[in-house]
PDB file of C-alpha atoms in Angstrom:
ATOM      1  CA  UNK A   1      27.561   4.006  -3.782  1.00  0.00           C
ATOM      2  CA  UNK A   2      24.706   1.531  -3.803  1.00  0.00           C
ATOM      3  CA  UNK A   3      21.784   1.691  -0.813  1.00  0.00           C
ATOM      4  CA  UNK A   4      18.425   0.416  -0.405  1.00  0.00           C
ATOM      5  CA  UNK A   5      15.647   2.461  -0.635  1.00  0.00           C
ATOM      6  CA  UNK A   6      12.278   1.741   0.897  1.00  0.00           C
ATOM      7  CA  UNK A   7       8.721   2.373  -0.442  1.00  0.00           C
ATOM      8  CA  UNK A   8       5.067   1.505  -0.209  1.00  0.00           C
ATOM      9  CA  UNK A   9       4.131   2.851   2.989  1.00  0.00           C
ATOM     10  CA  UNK A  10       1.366   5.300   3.830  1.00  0.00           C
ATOM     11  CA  UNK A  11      -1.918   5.895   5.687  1.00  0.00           C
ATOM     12  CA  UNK A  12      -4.320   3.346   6.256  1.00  0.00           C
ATOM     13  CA  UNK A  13      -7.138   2.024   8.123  1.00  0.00           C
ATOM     14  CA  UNK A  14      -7.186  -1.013  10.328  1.00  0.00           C
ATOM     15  CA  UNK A  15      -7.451  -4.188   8.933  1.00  0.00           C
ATOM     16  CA  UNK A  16      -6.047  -2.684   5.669  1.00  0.00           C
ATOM     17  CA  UNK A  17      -3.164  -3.616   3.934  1.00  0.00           C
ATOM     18  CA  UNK A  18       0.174  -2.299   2.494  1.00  0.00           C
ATOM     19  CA  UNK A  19       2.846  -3.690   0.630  1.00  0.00           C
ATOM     20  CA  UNK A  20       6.325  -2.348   1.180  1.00  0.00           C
ATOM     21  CA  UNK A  21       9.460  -2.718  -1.006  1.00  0.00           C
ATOM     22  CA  UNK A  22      12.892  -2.438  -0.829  1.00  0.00           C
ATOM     23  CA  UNK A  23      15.136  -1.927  -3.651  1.00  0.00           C
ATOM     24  CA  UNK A  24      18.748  -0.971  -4.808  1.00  0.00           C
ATOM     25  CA  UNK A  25      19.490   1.738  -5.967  1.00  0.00           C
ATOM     26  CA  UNK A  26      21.579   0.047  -8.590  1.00  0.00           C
ATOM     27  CA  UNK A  27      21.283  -3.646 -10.409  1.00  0.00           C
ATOM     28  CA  UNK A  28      23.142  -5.973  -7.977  1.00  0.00           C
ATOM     29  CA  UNK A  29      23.870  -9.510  -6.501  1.00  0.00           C
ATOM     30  CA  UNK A  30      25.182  -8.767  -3.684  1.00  0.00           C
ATOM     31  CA  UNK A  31      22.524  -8.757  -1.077  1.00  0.00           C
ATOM     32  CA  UNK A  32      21.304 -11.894  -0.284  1.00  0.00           C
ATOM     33  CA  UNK A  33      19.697 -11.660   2.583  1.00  0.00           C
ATOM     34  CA  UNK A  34      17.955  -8.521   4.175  1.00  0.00           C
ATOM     35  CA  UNK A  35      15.515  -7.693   6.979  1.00  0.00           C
ATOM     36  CA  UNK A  36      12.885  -5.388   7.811  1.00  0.00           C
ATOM     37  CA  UNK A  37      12.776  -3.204  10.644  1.00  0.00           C
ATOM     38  CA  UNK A  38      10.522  -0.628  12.424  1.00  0.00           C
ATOM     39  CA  UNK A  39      10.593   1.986  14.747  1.00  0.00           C
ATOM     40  CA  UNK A  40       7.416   3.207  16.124  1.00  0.00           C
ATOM     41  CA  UNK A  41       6.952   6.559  18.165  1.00  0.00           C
ATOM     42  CA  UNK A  42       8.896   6.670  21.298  1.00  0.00           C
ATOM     43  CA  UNK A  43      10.585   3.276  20.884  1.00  0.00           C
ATOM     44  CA  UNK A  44      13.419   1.786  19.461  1.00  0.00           C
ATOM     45  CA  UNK A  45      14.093   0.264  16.162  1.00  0.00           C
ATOM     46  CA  UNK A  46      13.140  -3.145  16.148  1.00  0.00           C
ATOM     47  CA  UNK A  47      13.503  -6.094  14.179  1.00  0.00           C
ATOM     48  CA  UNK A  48      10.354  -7.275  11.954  1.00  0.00           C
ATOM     49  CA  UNK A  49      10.845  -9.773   9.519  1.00  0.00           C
ATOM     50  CA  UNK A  50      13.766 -11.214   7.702  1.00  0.00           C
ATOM     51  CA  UNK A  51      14.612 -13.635   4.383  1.00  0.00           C
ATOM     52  CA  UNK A  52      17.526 -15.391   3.932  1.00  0.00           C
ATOM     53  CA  UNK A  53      19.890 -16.023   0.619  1.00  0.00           C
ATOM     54  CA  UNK A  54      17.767 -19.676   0.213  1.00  0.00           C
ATOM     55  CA  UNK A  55      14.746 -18.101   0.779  1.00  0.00           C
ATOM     56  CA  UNK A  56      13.823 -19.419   4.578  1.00  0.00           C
ATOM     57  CA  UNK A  57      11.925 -16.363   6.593  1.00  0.00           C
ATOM     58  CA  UNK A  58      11.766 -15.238   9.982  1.00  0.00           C
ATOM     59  CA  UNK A  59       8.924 -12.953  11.756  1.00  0.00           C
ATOM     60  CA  UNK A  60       8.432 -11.666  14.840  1.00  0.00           C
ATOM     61  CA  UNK A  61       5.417 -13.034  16.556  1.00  0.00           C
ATOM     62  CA  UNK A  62       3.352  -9.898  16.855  1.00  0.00           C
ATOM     63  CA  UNK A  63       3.187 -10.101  12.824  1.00  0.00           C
ATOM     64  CA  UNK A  64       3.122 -13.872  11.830  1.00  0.00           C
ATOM     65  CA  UNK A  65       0.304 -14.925   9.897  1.00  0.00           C
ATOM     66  CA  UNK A  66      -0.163 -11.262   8.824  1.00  0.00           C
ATOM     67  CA  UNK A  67       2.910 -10.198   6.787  1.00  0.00           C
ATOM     68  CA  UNK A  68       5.207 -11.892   4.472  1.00  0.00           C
ATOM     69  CA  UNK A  69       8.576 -11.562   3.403  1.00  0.00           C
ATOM     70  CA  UNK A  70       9.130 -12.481  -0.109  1.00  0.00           C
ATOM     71  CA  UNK A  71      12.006 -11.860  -3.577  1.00  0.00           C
ATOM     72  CA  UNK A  72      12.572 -13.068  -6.403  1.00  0.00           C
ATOM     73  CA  UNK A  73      16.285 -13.381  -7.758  1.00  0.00           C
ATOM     74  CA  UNK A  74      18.570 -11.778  -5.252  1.00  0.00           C
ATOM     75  CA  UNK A  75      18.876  -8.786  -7.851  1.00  0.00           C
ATOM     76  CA  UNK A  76      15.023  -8.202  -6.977  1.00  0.00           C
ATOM     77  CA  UNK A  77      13.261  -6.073  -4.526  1.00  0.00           C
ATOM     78  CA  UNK A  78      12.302  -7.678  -1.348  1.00  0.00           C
ATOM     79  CA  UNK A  79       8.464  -6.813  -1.044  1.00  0.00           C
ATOM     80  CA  UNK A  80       6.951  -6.785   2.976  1.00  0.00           C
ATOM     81  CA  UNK A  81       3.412  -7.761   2.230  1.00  0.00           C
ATOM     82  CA  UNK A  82       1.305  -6.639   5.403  1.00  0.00           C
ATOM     83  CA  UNK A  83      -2.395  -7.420   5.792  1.00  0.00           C
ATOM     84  CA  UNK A  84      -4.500  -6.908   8.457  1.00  0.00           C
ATOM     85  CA  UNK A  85      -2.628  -4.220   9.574  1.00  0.00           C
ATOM     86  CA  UNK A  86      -3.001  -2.577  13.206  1.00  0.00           C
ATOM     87  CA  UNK A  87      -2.986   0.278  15.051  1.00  0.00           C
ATOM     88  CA  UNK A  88       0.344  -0.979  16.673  1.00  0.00           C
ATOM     89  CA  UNK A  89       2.030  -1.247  13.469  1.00  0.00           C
ATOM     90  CA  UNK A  90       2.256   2.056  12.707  1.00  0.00           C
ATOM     91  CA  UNK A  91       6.107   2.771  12.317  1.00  0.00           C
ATOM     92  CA  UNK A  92       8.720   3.743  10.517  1.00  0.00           C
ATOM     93  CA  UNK A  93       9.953   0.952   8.515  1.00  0.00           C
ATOM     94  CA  UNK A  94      13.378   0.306   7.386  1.00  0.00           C
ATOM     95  CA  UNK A  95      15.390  -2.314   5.394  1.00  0.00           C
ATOM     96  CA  UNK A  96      18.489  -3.180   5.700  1.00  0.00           C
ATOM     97  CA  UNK A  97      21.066  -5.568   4.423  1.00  0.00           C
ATOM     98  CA  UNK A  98      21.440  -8.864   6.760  1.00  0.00           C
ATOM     99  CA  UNK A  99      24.155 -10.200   4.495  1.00  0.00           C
ATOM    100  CA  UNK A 100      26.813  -9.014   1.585  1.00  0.00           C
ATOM    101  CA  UNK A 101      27.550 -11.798  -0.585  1.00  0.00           C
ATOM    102  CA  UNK A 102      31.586 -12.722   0.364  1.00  0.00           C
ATOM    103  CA  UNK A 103      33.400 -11.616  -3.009  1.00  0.00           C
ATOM    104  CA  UNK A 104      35.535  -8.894  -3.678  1.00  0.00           C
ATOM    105  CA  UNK A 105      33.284  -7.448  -6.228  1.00  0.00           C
ATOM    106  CA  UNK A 106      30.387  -6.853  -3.141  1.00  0.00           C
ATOM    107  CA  UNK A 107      33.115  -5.212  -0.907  1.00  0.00           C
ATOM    108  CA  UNK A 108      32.026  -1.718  -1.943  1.00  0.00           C
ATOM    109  CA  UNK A 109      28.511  -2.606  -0.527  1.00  0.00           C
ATOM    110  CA  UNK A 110      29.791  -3.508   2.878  1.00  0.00           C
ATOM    111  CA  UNK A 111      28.561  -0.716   4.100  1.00  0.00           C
ATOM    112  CA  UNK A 112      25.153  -1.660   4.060  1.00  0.00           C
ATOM    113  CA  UNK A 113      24.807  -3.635   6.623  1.00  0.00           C
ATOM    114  CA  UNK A 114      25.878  -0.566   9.348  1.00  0.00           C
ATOM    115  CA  UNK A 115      23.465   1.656   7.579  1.00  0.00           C
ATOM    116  CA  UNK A 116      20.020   2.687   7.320  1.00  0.00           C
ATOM    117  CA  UNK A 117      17.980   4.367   4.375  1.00  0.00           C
ATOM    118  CA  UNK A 118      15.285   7.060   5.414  1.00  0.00           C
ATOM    119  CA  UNK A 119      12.159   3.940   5.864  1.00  0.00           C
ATOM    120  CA  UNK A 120       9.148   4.341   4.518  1.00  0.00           C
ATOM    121  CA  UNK A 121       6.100   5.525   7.365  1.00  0.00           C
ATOM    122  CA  UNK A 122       3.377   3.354   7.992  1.00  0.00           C
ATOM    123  CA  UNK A 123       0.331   5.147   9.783  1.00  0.00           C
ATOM    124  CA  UNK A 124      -2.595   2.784  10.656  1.00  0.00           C
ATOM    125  CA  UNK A 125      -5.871   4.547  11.803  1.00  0.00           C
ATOM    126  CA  UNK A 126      -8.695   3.268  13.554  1.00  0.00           C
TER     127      UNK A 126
END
């Protein structure tokens, strides 16, 4: 069964930076569109970023201007560049599928967009 599997994270001073990644486990099309999520100590999971099958990002405001959401092909990862990273980033960060492409081929990864991979931790130090 294909899932996405997140990597890149670590420890790493303020200011620093990271780059995260999401891949499949296995070559496929049919994930257009995915998002990245965190959930920090004590808090909820939470929406971070997010790109879209033609490419158009969104960001919540807290990290605009300081990470970006990028791919390739759809059959690419989907990288989380973050720069000038803070203390209040620290997290757990997840990816997850926004959308499966509509074709009966994709129905076996349907199930990706109701479930999470084990994130990546981010730990930023002062």
């Amino acid at each position: 069964q294909v899932h996405l599997v997140e990597s890149g994270g670590g420890l790493v001073q303020a200011g620093g930076s990271l780059r995260l990644s999401c891949a499949a486990s296995e070559d496929t099309i049919c994930i257009p569109a995915v998002d990245w999520y965190r959930q920090a100590p004590g808090k909820e999971r939470a929406f971070v970023a997010g790109i879209s099958s033609d490419g158009t990002t969104r960001y919540i405001d807290s990290v605009k201007g300081r990470f970006t959401i990028s791919r390739g092909t759809v059959k690419d990862p989907v990288y989380l560049q973050m720069n000038s990273l803070k203390l209040e980033d620290t997290a757990v960060y997840y990816c997850k599928a926004a959308r499966i492409r509509e074709s009966f081929d994709c129905l076996r990864a349907a199930h990706l967009l109701k479930s999470w991979g084990q994130g990546t931790q981010v730990t930023v130090s002062s």
